[in-house]
Every structure is written in structure tokens, then in C-alpha cells.
């Protein structure tokens, strides 16, 4: 079947978008260098422009891809502008750092501040235009959610909080026998994880027959199947599923990167860590660091280091409990450290020691692993790799992300591991570290949404209009 016209139009515009970004960022570079060198153009300075143009284009492609600037239709306007600013800062910082090691670029070393301003001004104009065009080319899509009540409610809550998803939830369904009667009225289908596999197969077949896009909330089985490889037993095709771990060679490279990155960060951030230490000590004269037993790969326990953000002996009366938003045990200094993630900096020494990695599932306490495993037996698979300072769950999840969804992210990271994925997560961490996630209003929004959902009607007819 032919794809909808609007899909072709927005895909064509995205190619134009990439070309425009490459042209405009190089135009900014040309204007700044021309103003800097004026009429005094030499072969050396021409070579500077060509080199900087090449490296700028390469870095722009990488960072714009990571921050989603080539897919503005999937982002909010505020996030698009913020991502643009951060990308330009990172690109120019990296190029400036590279030029420090080459005397040929002595003429260009003092242009990066004005270059960043030029780039942001010119590219933000295009970004605003591109965002509005892609918003116009992205029509509202009618959505059907198929699944049980609890998971359906969870998905509705998440979709209705998104401000730029161009989705209209039209039907809620828990009986696939009626799917074919309504499938012409919808564009996309979301299948909850609690749907039986035999029913999923039927839903997928119907979606293919009617050319509908389908989203499936994965079970652990689905995640483990990711990146399975085609093999043959004689003339019989089979899928080979690798163990849930990182291959030895990749672990060696990952460890070398951990040592290099943690060493650089410790040196660069040591003044900040010194200042934080002095502030914590002066606040209540208590310990600067908080040491706690956590679990890393192979269920090996180690002491994780963090700047202390709670009152001394915070769990003496309560025992092991997870910190909550507006937890009264958190000190005013600790609240600032948590919101800026500065409390995590001492974990760089855990990475250097080999207990942790820069990127990986966050380390949990043995007590909570035991508790979570009772409800989610697959939770123990997180310790197949070293715990990390940041991870996929931290950059894609939110404050309100459920333990089940965080587990999905952690297992997806292990199954899809690559050095580029680590780099991508590290770059995305620089973005989320400055975003304060708020959970206020979540319960109210949820109650407001679910007043529209006739659960009794769903149970009797198998489908309701949302």
C-alpha cells in the first residue's frame, strides 16, 4: 500500500532541513572568518576555513542527530531551541580544544565566542521556521490502545502529558475480535505488554494488512530478542540470541575509556568538588562524603561515594527507604546538589577504581534489588554489566518513570551496547543535567484524564471511544 502523502512531504522536508543546517552553520563560519581576516586572505587562512568547515560539519551532524534537531516534529519548541544552543556550545568548545594543539590555527583561536553567537542567531531563525513547517506537515494521528486497564491508564497518562506528539487517542480496546471493525478509523496502534503473544501476532498481521503503524510495549522476552542473528540448521532458518552481557573485547575498550574519561573529569572538576566539600562541611559540620553499599556486575558489593545531601544518620530511624521528592531528610545544600547532579561527582573515583563505569545501569542497594526482584524477576539481569554514573534510563526516563520502565531501558542498553551508544548517552546526560524534572500535577492530570474513560463500557463491549 502507498504511504500517506504527509509522510512523504515531511520526509522530503527533513532532507532539506539537514542541507539547510549544514549550509547555515558554514555560512556563519565564513562570515566570522571573513570579518576576522578582512581582506588579508592567504592560503594558510583559506586552509583554516576549509579545515574548520569540515570538522564543524562533522560535529554538527553528530550532535544534531543525538539531540534530535533533524526531527523537530518530535520535539517541543522549547526543547528544540535548548538543544540547538547546547549543540553549538559543544561544537565550538571541541573545535577550540582541538586548535590548541596546532600553531597553524593561532589566527582562529579567539573567534569562537563570536562564532557561537553568529551560529545561534542564524540557526535559531531556521530552527523556528523548520519547527513550524514540520508542525504543519505533521497531522493529528488517531490512535488505538490495546491492553488491560492498568497499563492502558499508564500509557494514556504518558501520552496526554506530551505537548507535541500530534496524537489523538480515539479508542481503547481489550478485545482484538473487534479490531478489524474500527481499524480504518485509526492511524496507529499501541499494544500493551500484557497482551498474549498469540494476540500480538494477530494485531501485527492486521496492522500490516491495513498499513497501520504499530507500537509495542516490550516484555523482557522482546528485549532479549533484540539484535538476534540469523543462522541455519542445514536449510532451516534459526535465530541466535547472545547472552545478556558485553563481549570481552568491548569490555576492554569500555574500561580504557572509563579510565581516560574519569581521569580527565576528576582533574577538570576538582575545583568544583573542593568548593562543594567546603560548603557541605560548613553547613552542619558533618561528613562530606556519603558511603553506601551498592551492587555492581556479578552481584559484587562495593561502597559508592556521593556528596552527602541528607542529614547525618538519615536512615537510622527509618531503615532503607528510597528518597522522595521534597524528602524532609534532604538538606538545603543537598537539594541544590541533587538538582544539579553534583552529588554524583565523587563516583568518578568509583569508576577509576573499577567498581563502576561511566555509563551503565545505576547501582542499587542489595535490599532494593531483593525487593524489586520479587515483583520483577528479571531485575537481577541489570547486574550483568558494571553499574554506571549515568545510563539510558537516566537520559530517556523521568523522575516519575516506573521501576519496570527503567528496567526495560537498562536491559535495552545491555542488548544494544556499543561505544557510540555510550558516547550518545554521555552527550545526552550533559543536556538532562540542566533540566529540573518536576512531578507536581501528575496525579491531578491522571485523574482528569481517566474521568473520560468508561471502564465498565470497555469490559462489556471490548472497545470504547476515548
C-alpha positions as semicolon CSV with decimal commas, in nm:
position;residue;x (nm);y (nm);z (nm)
1;X;0,000;0,000;0,000
2;X;0,109;0,356;-0,069
3;X;0,227;0,557;0,230
4;X;0,025;0,866;0,327
5;X;0,117;1,183;0,139
6;X;0,206;1,372;0,457
7;X;0,474;1,112;0,538
8;X;0,644;1,180;0,203
9;X;0,622;1,556;0,249
10;X;0,773;1,561;0,597
11;X;1,049;1,318;0,495
12;X;1,139;1,540;0,198
13;X;1,145;1,845;0,424
14;X;1,373;1,667;0,672
15;X;1,631;1,618;0,395
16;X;1,603;1,988;0,314
17;X;1,639;2,059;0,687
18;X;1,973;1,875;0,703
19;X;2,107;2,058;0,398
20;X;1,994;2,395;0,538
21;X;2,162;2,335;0,874
22;X;2,491;2,237;0,708
23;X;2,478;2,543;0,480
24;X;2,387;2,790;0,756
25;X;2,646;2,672;1,008
26;X;2,915;2,703;0,741
27;X;2,779;3,042;0,634
28;X;2,820;3,160;0,993
29;X;3,179;3,034;0,994
30;X;3,253;3,209;0,662
31;X;3,110;3,544;0,778
32;X;3,306;3,539;1,105
33;X;3,635;3,440;0,943
34;X;3,588;3,698;0,667
35;X;3,530;3,970;0,926
36;X;3,831;3,849;1,124
37;X;4,076;3,834;0,834
38;X;3,919;4,119;0,637
39;X;4,093;4,146;0,300
40;X;4,412;3,982;0,426
41;X;4,338;3,638;0,279
42;X;4,620;3,387;0,244
43;X;4,644;3,020;0,153
44;X;4,704;2,938;0,520
45;X;4,384;3,116;0,625
46;X;4,190;2,953;0,342
47;X;4,309;2,617;0,471
48;X;4,193;2,716;0,819
49;X;3,845;2,780;0,683
50;X;3,835;2,451;0,491
51;X;3,955;2,252;0,792
52;X;3,715;2,422;1,034
53;X;3,429;2,384;0,785
54;X;3,492;2,009;0,757
55;X;3,518;1,946;1,131
56;X;3,221;2,176;1,206
57;X;3,002;1,991;0,956
58;X;3,104;1,655;1,103
59;X;3,040;1,760;1,464
60;X;2,714;1,930;1,367
61;X;2,588;1,608;1,208
62;X;2,676;1,408;1,520
63;X;2,538;1,645;1,785
64;X;2,228;1,749;1,590
65;X;2,147;1,380;1,538
66;X;2,197;1,297;1,907
67;X;1,984;1,592;2,023
68;X;1,711;1,527;1,764
69;X;1,744;1,853;1,572
70;X;1,691;1,667;1,245
71;X;1,349;1,551;1,374
72;X;1,194;1,868;1,511
73;X;0,841;1,735;1,462
74;X;0,907;1,502;1,757
75;X;1,027;1,780;1,989
76;X;0,870;2,071;2,171
77;X;0,966;2,422;2,061
78;X;1,144;2,494;2,391
79;X;1,343;2,171;2,372
80;X;1,442;2,245;2,010
81;X;1,589;2,586;2,097
82;X;1,762;2,449;2,408
83;X;1,911;2,158;2,210
84;X;2,038;2,398;1,943
85;X;2,214;2,617;2,200
86;X;2,378;2,321;2,373
87;X;2,490;2,170;2,039
88;X;2,656;2,495;1,929
89;X;2,835;2,531;2,264
90;X;2,968;2,174;2,247
91;X;3,073;2,202;1,881
92;X;3,269;2,524;1,932
93;X;3,422;2,405;2,260
94;X;3,553;2,090;2,094
95;X;3,692;2,277;1,792
96;X;3,858;2,534;2,021
97;X;4,015;2,249;2,221
98;X;4,148;2,088;1,901
99;X;4,302;2,417;1,779
100;X;4,505;2,444;2,100
101;X;4,734;2,170;1,969
102;X;4,807;2,325;1,627
103;X;5,003;2,651;1,583
104;X;4,855;2,694;1,234
105;X;4,526;2,797;1,395
106;X;4,664;3,078;1,609
107;X;4,463;3,325;1,397
108;X;4,136;3,148;1,467
109;X;4,161;3,075;1,841
110;X;3,987;3,393;1,958
111;X;3,680;3,377;1,730
112;X;3,477;3,103;1,895
113;X;3,262;3,319;2,122
114;X;3,150;3,548;1,838
115;X;3,118;3,243;1,610
116;X;2,882;3,073;1,857
117;X;2,669;3,389;1,874
118;X;2,651;3,412;1,494
119;X;2,563;3,044;1,462
120;X;2,295;3,056;1,729
121;X;2,132;3,367;1,582
122;X;2,128;3,238;1,223
123;X;2,039;2,877;1,303
124;X;1,769;2,967;1,557
125;X;1,584;3,158;1,284
126;X;1,587;2,848;1,065
127;X;1,500;2,623;1,360
128;X;1,189;2,829;1,438
129;X;1,083;2,820;1,072
130;X;1,159;2,446;1,040
131;X;0,974;2,359;1,361
132;X;0,661;2,545;1,245
133;X;0,673;2,384;0,899
134;X;0,716;2,034;1,042
135;X;0,433;2,101;1,286
136;X;0,207;2,191;0,990
137;X;0,318;1,882;0,796
138;X;0,253;1,652;1,093
139;X;-0,124;1,598;1,106
140;X;-0,307;1,464;1,409
141;X;-0,298;1,084;1,409
142;X;-0,582;0,878;1,553
143;X;-0,458;0,618;1,799
144;X;-0,595;0,295;1,942
145;X;-0,453;0,148;2,263
146;X;-0,497;-0,227;2,311
147;X;-0,444;-0,377;2,654
148;X;-0,561;-0,422;3,011
149;X;-0,695;-0,139;3,227
150;X;-0,389;-0,067;3,442
151;X;-0,135;-0,048;3,160
152;X;-0,377;0,141;2,934
153;X;-0,420;0,405;3,204
154;X;-0,042;0,434;3,240
155;X;0,004;0,486;2,865
156;X;-0,279;0,741;2,848
157;X;-0,119;0,935;3,131
158;X;0,215;0,950;2,948
159;X;0,069;1,042;2,608
160;X;-0,154;1,317;2,744
161;X;0,145;1,480;2,921
162;X;0,334;1,513;2,591
163;X;0,279;1,856;2,440
164;X;0,392;1,785;2,085
165;X;0,302;1,428;1,993
166;X;0,023;1,508;1,739
167;X;-0,178;1,215;1,873
168;X;-0,550;1,182;1,930
169;X;-0,636;0,881;2,146
170;X;-0,954;0,763;1,975
171;X;-1,020;0,410;2,100
172;X;-0,934;0,192;2,398
173;X;-0,965;-0,180;2,320
174;X;-0,925;-0,504;2,515
175;X;-1,088;-0,739;2,264
176;X;-0,899;-0,789;1,938
177;X;-1,203;-0,952;1,775
178;X;-1,348;-0,604;1,719
179;X;-1,018;-0,457;1,589
180;X;-1,100;-0,503;1,220
181;X;-1,430;-0,317;1,260
182;X;-1,254;0,001;1,372
183;X;-0,908;-0,020;1,214
184;X;-1,000;0,206;0,918
185;X;-1,067;0,492;1,164
186;X;-0,720;0,490;1,317
187;X;-0,362;0,557;1,201
188;X;-0,157;0,398;1,478
189;X;-0,191;0,116;1,732
190;X;-0,024;0,080;2,071
191;X;-0,007;-0,274;2,210
192;X;0,047;-0,313;2,585
193;X;0,295;-0,567;2,721
194;X;0,021;-0,765;2,897
195;X;-0,132;-0,880;2,565
196;X;-0,075;-1,251;2,495
197;X;0,180;-1,330;2,222
198;X;-0,078;-1,510;2,006
199;X;-0,296;-1,197;2,010
200;X;0,004;-0,974;1,932
201;X;0,066;-1,179;1,620
202;X;-0,293;-1,122;1,506
203;X;-0,269;-0,747;1,578
204;X;0,058;-0,719;1,383
205;X;-0,094;-0,904;1,087
206;X;-0,395;-0,671;1,085
207;X;-0,166;-0,367;1,109
208;X;0,039;-0,485;0,811
209;X;-0,274;-0,564;0,606
210;X;-0,417;-0,216;0,664
211;X;-0,081;-0,031;0,656
212;X;-0,104;0,095;1,013
213;X;0,191;0,193;1,229
214;X;0,222;-0,014;1,545
215;X;0,399;0,041;1,879
216;X;0,456;-0,247;2,121
217;X;0,545;-0,201;2,487
218;X;0,813;-0,472;2,515
219;X;0,828;-0,758;2,760
220;X;1,168;-0,885;2,866
221;X;1,137;-1,158;2,602
222;X;1,101;-0,892;2,331
223;X;1,409;-0,707;2,454
224;X;1,620;-1,026;2,467
225;X;1,521;-1,095;2,105
226;X;1,674;-0,761;2,001
227;X;1,975;-0,798;1,769
228;X;1,924;-1,172;1,732
229;X;2,125;-1,312;1,439
230;X;2,006;-1,531;1,154
231;X;2,168;-1,876;1,142
232;X;2,087;-2,201;0,965
233;X;2,046;-2,563;1,071
234;X;2,101;-2,715;0,727
235;X;1,820;-2,541;0,534
236;X;1,622;-2,435;0,843
237;X;1,649;-2,064;0,948
238;X;1,703;-2,009;1,321
239;X;1,772;-1,704;1,535
240;X;2,074;-1,698;1,763
241;X;2,032;-1,496;2,082
242;X;2,356;-1,389;2,250
243;X;2,394;-1,391;2,627
244;X;2,291;-1,080;2,819
245;X;2,640;-0,934;2,857
246;X;2,903;-0,719;2,686
247;X;3,162;-0,917;2,484
248;X;3,515;-0,935;2,631
249;X;3,680;-0,718;2,363
250;X;3,422;-0,443;2,405
251;X;3,463;-0,459;2,784
252;X;3,837;-0,393;2,747
253;X;3,775;-0,087;2,526
254;X;3,500;0,034;2,759
255;X;3,734;0,005;3,059
256;X;4,009;0,204;2,884
257;X;3,756;0,477;2,800
258;X;3,637;0,478;3,163
259;X;3,990;0,532;3,292
260;X;4,064;0,814;3,045
261;X;3,730;0,995;3,086
262;X;3,715;0,965;3,467
263;X;4,076;1,088;3,500
264;X;4,007;1,392;3,280
265;X;3,682;1,474;3,465
266;X;3,848;1,440;3,807
267;X;4,121;1,686;3,706
268;X;3,885;1,935;3,537
269;X;3,615;1,920;3,804
270;X;3,844;1,909;4,109
271;X;3,793;2,283;4,188
272;X;3,414;2,232;4,188
273;X;3,444;1,923;4,411
274;X;3,666;2,120;4,652
275;X;3,413;2,404;4,675
276;X;3,123;2,161;4,729
277;X;3,320;1,985;5,003
278;X;3,380;2,313;5,188
279;X;3,010;2,412;5,163
280;X;2,888;2,075;5,298
281;X;3,136;2,082;5,587
282;X;3,049;2,440;5,683
283;X;2,673;2,373;5,671
284;X;2,640;2,122;5,956
285;X;2,998;2,007;6,031
286;X;2,901;1,653;5,929
287;X;3,081;1,416;5,691
288;X;3,142;1,542;5,338
289;X;3,101;1,208;5,165
290;X;2,824;0,953;5,198
291;X;2,935;0,593;5,153
292;X;2,683;0,319;5,093
293;X;2,690;-0,045;4,991
294;X;2,570;-0,090;4,632
295;X;2,573;-0,381;4,388
296;X;2,763;-0,388;4,058
297;X;2,833;-0,658;3,796
298;X;2,827;-1,018;3,917
299;X;2,627;-0,907;4,224
300;X;2,952;-0,780;4,373
301;X;2,901;-0,527;4,653
302;X;3,111;-0,209;4,679
303;X;3,097;0,125;4,855
304;X;2,963;0,401;4,632
305;X;3,078;0,757;4,700
306;X;2,844;1,055;4,691
307;X;2,845;1,403;4,836
308;X;2,619;1,389;5,143
309;X;2,282;1,550;5,065
310;X;2,082;1,436;5,370
311;X;2,106;1,497;5,740
312;X;2,356;1,280;5,930
313;X;2,224;0,927;6,000
314;X;1,918;0,988;5,781
315;X;1,813;0,620;5,782
316;X;1,888;0,548;6,148
317;X;1,518;0,558;6,239
318;X;1,355;0,461;5,907
319;X;1,583;0,190;5,770
320;X;1,641;0,157;5,394
321;X;1,387;0,374;5,209
322;X;1,400;0,539;4,866
323;X;1,435;0,916;4,864
324;X;1,123;1,103;4,755
325;X;1,060;1,444;4,604
326;X;1,067;1,707;4,882
327;X;1,208;1,449;5,123
328;X;1,246;1,627;5,463
329;X;1,574;1,446;5,524
330;X;1,740;1,635;5,236
331;X;1,933;1,944;5,347
332;X;1,903;2,277;5,161
333;X;2,257;2,229;5,031
334;X;2,171;1,872;4,935
335;X;1,865;1,983;4,740
336;X;2,084;2,206;4,520
337;X;2,341;1,929;4,474
338;X;2,071;1,679;4,374
339;X;1,901;1,915;4,130
340;X;2,234;1,983;3,956
341;X;2,355;1,620;3,991
342;X;2,674;1,748;4,156
343;X;2,626;1,494;4,437
344;X;2,726;1,221;4,189
345;X;3,074;1,361;4,113
346;X;3,266;1,150;4,371
347;X;3,153;0,841;4,178
348;X;3,424;0,930;3,926
349;X;3,664;0,774;4,179
350;X;3,447;0,458;4,181
351;X;3,490;0,449;3,803
352;X;3,867;0,496;3,829
353;X;3,885;0,213;4,086
354;X;3,692;-0,019;3,854
355;X;3,376;-0,064;4,063
356;X;3,165;0,135;3,821
357;X;3,158;0,253;3,461
358;X;3,080;0,600;3,325
359;X;2,772;0,455;3,151
360;X;2,563;0,166;3,277
361;X;2,257;0,081;3,490
362;X;2,250;0,284;3,811
363;X;2,382;0,088;4,113
364;X;2,114;-0,029;4,354
365;X;2,134;-0,147;4,713
366;X;2,109;-0,520;4,772
367;X;1,794;-0,465;4,981
368;X;1,607;-0,293;4,696
369;X;1,730;-0,545;4,436
370;X;1,580;-0,819;4,652
371;X;1,252;-0,628;4,686
372;X;1,224;-0,538;4,316
373;X;1,312;-0,893;4,212
374;X;1,007;-1,024;4,399
375;X;0,781;-0,836;4,156
376;X;1,017;-0,834;3,856
377;X;1,236;-1,148;3,848
378;X;1,427;-1,001;3,552
379;X;1,555;-0,715;3,769
380;X;1,860;-0,925;3,860
381;X;1,978;-0,915;3,497
382;X;2,084;-0,550;3,544
383;X;2,399;-0,672;3,720
384;X;2,521;-0,845;3,402
385;X;2,730;-0,529;3,346
386;X;2,902;-0,275;3,569
387;X;2,686;-0,012;3,733
388;X;2,721;0,337;3,584
389;X;2,707;0,704;3,680
390;X;2,459;0,765;3,400
391;X;2,259;0,536;3,176
392;X;1,982;0,501;2,920
393;X;1,716;0,511;3,194
394;X;1,858;0,840;3,323
395;X;1,860;1,024;2,988
396;X;1,533;0,886;2,849
397;X;1,344;0,838;3,174
398;X;1,200;1,096;3,410
399;X;1,151;1,145;3,782
400;X;0,819;0,959;3,761
401;X;0,945;0,673;3,541
402;X;0,839;0,340;3,692
403;X;1,095;0,077;3,801
404;X;0,955;-0,151;3,527
405;X;1,028;0,105;3,254
406;X;1,373;0,179;3,397
407;X;1,445;-0,195;3,387
408;X;1,339;-0,203;3,020
409;X;1,582;0,081;2,942
410;X;1,867;-0,090;3,130
411;X;1,818;-0,421;2,950
412;X;1,788;-0,242;2,613
413;X;2,124;-0,076;2,689
414;X;2,290;-0,411;2,757
415;X;2,143;-0,575;2,446
416;X;2,228;-0,284;2,217
417;X;2,565;-0,191;2,367
418;X;2,818;-0,009;2,152
419;X;3,085;0,253;2,214
420;X;2,878;0,505;2,016
421;X;2,576;0,434;2,241
422;X;2,794;0,518;2,544
423;X;2,903;0,841;2,374
424;X;2,543;0,924;2,285
425;X;2,424;0,870;2,644
426;X;2,713;1,077;2,780
427;X;2,629;1,367;2,547
428;X;2,258;1,344;2,632
429;X;2,350;1,348;3,002
430;X;2,501;1,695;2,953
431;X;2,155;1,802;2,838
432;X;1,941;1,646;3,110
433;X;2,174;1,759;3,389
434;X;2,041;2,113;3,346
435;X;1,673;2,011;3,329
436;X;1,487;2,004;3,658
437;X;1,226;1,731;3,633
438;X;0,908;1,812;3,828
439;X;0,645;1,564;3,935
440;X;0,390;1,819;4,050
441;X;0,047;1,781;3,898
442;X;0,096;1,421;3,784
443;X;-0,182;1,279;4,000
444;X;-0,425;1,558;3,917
445;X;-0,365;1,523;3,544
446;X;-0,416;1,150;3,569
447;X;-0,750;1,184;3,748
448;X;-0,868;1,441;3,495
449;X;-0,783;1,210;3,205
450;X;-0,944;0,898;3,346
451;X;-1,280;1,060;3,407
452;X;-1,320;1,029;3,029
453;X;-1,252;0,655;3,029
454;X;-1,562;0,439;3,071
455;X;-1,403;0,124;3,215
456;X;-1,738;-0,054;3,256
457;X;-1,819;0,005;2,891
458;X;-1,476;-0,133;2,799
459;X;-1,539;-0,454;2,993
460;X;-1,878;-0,513;2,833
461;X;-1,813;-0,419;2,469
462;X;-1,437;-0,472;2,437
463;X;-1,383;-0,120;2,296
464;X;-1,470;0,237;2,399
465;X;-1,422;0,574;2,235
466;X;-1,189;0,796;2,433
